[in-house]
CSV table of C-alpha atoms in Angstrom, one decimal:
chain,number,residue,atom,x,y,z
J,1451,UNK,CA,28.8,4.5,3.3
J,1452,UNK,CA,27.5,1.0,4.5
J,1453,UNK,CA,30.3,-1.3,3.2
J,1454,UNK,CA,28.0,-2.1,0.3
J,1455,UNK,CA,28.6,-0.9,-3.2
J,1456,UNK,CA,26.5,-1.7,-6.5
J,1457,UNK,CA,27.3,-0.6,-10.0
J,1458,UNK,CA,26.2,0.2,-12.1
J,1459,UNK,CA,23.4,3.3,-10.1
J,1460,UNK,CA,21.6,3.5,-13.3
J,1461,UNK,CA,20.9,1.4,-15.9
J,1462,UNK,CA,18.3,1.8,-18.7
J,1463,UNK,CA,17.9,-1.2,-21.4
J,1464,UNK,CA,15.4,-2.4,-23.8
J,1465,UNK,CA,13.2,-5.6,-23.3
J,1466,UNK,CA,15.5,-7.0,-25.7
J,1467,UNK,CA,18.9,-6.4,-23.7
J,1468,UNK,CA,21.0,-8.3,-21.7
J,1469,UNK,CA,22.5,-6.8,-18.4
J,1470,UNK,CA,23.9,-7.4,-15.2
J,1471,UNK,CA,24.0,-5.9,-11.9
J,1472,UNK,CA,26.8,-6.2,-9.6
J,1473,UNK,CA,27.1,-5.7,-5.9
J,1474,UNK,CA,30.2,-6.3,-3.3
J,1475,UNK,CA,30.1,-6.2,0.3
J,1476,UNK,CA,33.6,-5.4,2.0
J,1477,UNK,CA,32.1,-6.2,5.5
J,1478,UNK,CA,32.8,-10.1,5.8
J,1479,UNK,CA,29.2,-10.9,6.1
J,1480,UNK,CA,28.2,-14.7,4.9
J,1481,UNK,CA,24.7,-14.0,3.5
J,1482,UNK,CA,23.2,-11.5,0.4
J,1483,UNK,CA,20.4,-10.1,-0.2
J,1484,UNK,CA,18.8,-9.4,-3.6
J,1485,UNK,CA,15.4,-7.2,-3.1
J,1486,UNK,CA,13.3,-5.1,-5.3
J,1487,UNK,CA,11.5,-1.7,-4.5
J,1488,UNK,CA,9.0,-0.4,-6.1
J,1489,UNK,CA,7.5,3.3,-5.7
J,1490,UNK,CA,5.2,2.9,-2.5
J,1491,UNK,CA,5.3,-0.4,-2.3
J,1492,UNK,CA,6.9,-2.7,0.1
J,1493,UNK,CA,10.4,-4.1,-0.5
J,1494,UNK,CA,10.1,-7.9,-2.4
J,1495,UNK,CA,13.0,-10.0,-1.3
J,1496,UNK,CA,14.2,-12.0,-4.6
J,1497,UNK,CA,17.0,-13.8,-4.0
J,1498,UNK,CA,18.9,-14.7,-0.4
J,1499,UNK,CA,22.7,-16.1,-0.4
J,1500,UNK,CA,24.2,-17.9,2.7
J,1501,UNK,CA,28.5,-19.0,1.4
J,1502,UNK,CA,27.5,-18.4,-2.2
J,1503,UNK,CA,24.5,-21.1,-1.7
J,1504,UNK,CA,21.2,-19.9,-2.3
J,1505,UNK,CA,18.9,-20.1,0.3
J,1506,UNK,CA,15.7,-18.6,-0.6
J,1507,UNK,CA,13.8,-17.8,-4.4
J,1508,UNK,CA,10.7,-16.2,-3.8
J,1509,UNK,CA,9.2,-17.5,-6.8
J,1510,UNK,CA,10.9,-14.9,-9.3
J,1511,UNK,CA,10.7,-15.3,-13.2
J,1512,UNK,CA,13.5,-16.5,-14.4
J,1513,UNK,CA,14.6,-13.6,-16.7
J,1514,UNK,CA,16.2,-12.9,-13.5
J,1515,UNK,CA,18.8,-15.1,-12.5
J,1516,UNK,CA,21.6,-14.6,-9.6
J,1517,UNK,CA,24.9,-15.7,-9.3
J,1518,UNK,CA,27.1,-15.8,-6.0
J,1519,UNK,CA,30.7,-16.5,-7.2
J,1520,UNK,CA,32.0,-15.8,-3.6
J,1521,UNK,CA,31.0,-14.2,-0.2
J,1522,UNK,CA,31.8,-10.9,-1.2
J,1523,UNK,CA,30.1,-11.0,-4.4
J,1524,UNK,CA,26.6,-10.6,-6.0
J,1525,UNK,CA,25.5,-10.6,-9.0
J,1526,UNK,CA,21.6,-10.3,-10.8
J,1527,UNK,CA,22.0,-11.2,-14.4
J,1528,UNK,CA,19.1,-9.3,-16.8
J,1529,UNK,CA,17.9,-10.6,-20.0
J,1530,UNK,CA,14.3,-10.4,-22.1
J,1531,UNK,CA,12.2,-7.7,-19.0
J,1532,UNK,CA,8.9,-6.5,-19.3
J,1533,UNK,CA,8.6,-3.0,-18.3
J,1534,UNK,CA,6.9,-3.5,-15.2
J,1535,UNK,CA,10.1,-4.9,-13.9
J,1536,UNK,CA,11.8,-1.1,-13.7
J,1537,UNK,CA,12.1,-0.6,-10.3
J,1538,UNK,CA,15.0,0.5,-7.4
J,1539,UNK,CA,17.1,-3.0,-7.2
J,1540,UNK,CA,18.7,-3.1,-3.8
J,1541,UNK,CA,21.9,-5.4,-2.2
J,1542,UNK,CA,22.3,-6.0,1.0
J,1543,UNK,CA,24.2,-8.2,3.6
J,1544,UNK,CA,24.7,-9.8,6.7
J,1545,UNK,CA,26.9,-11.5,9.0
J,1546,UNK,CA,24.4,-14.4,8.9
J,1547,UNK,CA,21.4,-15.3,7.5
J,1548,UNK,CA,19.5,-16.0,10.7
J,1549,UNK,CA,16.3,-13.1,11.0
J,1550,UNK,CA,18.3,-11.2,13.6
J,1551,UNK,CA,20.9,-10.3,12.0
J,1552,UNK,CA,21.1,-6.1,10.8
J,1553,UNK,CA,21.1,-6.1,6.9
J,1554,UNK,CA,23.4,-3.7,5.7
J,1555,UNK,CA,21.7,-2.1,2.1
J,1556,UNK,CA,23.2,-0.9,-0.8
J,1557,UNK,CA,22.6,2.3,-2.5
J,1558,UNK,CA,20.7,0.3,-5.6
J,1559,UNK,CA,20.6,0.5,-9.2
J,1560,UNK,CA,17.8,2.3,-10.3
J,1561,UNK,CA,17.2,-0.2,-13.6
J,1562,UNK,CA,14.3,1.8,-16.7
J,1563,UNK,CA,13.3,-1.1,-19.0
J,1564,UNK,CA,12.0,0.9,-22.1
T,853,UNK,CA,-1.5,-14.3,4.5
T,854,UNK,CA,1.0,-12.3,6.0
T,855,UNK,CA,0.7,-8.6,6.2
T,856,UNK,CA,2.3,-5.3,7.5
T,857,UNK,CA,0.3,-2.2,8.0
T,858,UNK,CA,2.0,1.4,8.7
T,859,UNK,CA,0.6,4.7,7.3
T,860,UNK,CA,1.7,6.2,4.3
T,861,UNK,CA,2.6,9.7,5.1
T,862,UNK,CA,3.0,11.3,8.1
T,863,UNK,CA,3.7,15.1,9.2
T,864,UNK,CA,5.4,16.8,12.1
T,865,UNK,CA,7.0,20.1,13.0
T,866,UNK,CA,10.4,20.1,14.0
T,867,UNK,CA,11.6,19.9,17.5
T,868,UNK,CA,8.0,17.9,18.3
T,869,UNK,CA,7.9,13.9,18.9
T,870,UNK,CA,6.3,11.7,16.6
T,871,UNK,CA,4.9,8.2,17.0
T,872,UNK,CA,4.7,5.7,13.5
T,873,UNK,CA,2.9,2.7,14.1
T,874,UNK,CA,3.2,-0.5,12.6
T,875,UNK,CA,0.6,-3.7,12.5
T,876,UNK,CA,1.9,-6.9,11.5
T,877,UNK,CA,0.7,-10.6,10.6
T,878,UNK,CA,3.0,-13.3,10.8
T,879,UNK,CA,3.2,-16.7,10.1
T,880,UNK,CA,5.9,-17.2,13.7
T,881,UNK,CA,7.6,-14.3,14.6
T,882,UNK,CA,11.2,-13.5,14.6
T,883,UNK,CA,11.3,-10.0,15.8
T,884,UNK,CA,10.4,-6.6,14.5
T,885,UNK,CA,12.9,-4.4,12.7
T,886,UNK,CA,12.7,-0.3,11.8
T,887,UNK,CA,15.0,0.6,9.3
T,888,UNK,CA,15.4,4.5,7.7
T,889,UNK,CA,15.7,5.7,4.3
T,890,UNK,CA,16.1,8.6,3.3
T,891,UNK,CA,14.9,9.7,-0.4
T,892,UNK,CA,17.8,8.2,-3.1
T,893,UNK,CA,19.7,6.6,-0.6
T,894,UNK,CA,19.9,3.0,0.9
T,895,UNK,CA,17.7,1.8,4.5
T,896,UNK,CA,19.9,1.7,7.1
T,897,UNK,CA,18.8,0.1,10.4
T,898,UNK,CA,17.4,1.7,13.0
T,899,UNK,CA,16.4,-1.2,15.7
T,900,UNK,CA,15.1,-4.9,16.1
T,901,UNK,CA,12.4,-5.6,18.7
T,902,UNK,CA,12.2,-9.2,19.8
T,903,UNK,CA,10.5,-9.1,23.4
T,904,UNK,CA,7.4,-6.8,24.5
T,905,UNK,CA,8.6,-3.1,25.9
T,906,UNK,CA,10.4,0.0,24.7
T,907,UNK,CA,13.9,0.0,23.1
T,908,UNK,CA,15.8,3.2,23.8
T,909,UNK,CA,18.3,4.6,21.8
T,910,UNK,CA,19.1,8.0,21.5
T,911,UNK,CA,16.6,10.3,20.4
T,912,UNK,CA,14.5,7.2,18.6
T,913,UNK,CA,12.6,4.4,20.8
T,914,UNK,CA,10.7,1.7,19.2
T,915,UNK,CA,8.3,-0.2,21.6
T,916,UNK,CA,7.3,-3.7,20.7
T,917,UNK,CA,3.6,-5.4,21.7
T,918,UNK,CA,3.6,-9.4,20.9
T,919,UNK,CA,0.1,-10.0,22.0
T,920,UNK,CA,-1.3,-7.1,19.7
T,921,UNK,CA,0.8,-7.8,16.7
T,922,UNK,CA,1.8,-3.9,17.2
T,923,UNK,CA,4.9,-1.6,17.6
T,924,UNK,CA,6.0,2.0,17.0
T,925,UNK,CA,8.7,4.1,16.3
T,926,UNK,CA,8.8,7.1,18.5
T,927,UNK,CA,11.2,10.1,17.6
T,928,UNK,CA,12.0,12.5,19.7
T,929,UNK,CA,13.0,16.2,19.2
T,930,UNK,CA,12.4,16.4,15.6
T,931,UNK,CA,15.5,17.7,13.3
T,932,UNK,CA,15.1,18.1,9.8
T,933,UNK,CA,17.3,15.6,8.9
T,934,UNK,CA,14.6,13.0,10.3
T,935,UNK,CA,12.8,13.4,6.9
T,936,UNK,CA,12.7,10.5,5.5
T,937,UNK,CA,10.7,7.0,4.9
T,938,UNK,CA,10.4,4.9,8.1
T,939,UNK,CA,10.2,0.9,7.6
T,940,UNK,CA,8.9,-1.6,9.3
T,941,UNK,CA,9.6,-5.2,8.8
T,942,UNK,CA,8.9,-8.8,10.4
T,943,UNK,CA,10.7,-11.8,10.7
T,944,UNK,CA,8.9,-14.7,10.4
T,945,UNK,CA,11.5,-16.9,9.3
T,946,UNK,CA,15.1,-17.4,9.5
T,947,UNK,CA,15.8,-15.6,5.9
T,948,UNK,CA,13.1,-13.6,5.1
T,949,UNK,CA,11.7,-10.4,6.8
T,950,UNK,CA,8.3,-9.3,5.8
T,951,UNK,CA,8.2,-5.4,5.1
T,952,UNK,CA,5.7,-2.6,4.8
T,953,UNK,CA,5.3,-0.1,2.3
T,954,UNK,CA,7.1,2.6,4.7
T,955,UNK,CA,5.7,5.8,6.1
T,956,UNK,CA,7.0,9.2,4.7
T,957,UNK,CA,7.5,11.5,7.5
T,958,UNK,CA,7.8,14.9,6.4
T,959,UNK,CA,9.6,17.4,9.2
T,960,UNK,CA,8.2,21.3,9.2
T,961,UNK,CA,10.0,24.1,10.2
């Protein structure tokens, strides 16, 4: 148990589906993570939160979109994926956003777009 | 372009050490982090290099190398429960770390 929980762990939806993923950190961290992993392939960091502001969008398509309503709160809102976007979608957190900070990972949501 | 290079599988019998190595471009640097993950569950972190020489901890030691864009992961004593993906990642920026693909170490009896 790292502190970090995400609901729902698995989640299959068509490309025509709307969807959202939730995570919570109970750790009092300031910055959150959004990040994608893919079977043998490196993690992708999507989306970085410092306070609820976003900090960082490596250039993800906007069927994606994030929403921070809090510190403790994360959310990745789903609509219109391709299937290529099925993946292991992970949270994490950390005290701050600075490099060396430990991020503390969620379990994921394993998301199958059909 | 920025890049980090680890192999993809490695085996190793338990109770033996193992070395992972990791190669990395970066655009700056920011330190060098080993996290662990084990099949279905989350990375949890495992150390964070930021000056040349061996970090100690337990039966893991990761070793960092600046001038050679290099480090490793060295475990020691070898348990079964050490199966698992190791990964490396660099920092170099203040938000975003730069990761490999990971190395799956498999443990024999």
């Amino acid at each position: 148990e790292t502190g970090v929980t995400q609901t729902p762990r698995h989640l299959v939806m068509g490309m025509t589906n709307k969807k959202s993923l939730k995570c919570e950190q109970h750790l009092g961290h300031n910055a959150m993570y959004w990040y994608k992993q893919s079977a043998k392939k490196p993690l992708e960091l999507m989306f970085v939160y410092s306070l609820e502001e976003r900090v960082e969008n490596n250039s993800v398509p906007s069927r994606f979109s994030p929403e921070c309503p809090n510190s403790s709160h994360l959310f990745l809102h789903l609509h219109t994926l391709q299937p290529e976007d099925s993946a292991l979608y992970l949270c994490a957190s950390s005290q701050e956003v600075q490099i060396y900070n430990e991020q503390f990972f969620g379990p994921g949501t394993r998301l199958t777009v059909l | 372009g920025q890049n980090i290079d680890q192999p993809t599988e490695m085996t190793a019998t338990e109770g033996a050490i193992v070395q992972i190595n990791c190669t990395y471009q970066t655009s700056g640097f920011n330190g060098l982090f080993w996290y662990q993950q084990h099949a279905g569950e989350a990375p949890t972190f495992l150390s964070y290099n930021v000056l040349d020489g061996l970090e100690e901890k337990g039966r893991f030691s990761s070793f960092l190398s600046r001038s050679k864009g290099y480090s490793y992961l060295l475990l020691k004593e070898l348990q079964m429960k050490d199966s698992a993906s190791y990964l490396c990642a660099g920092g170099d920026s203040n938000y975003q770390l730069i990761w490999g693909a990971g190395t799956k170490l498999i443990i024999k009896p």
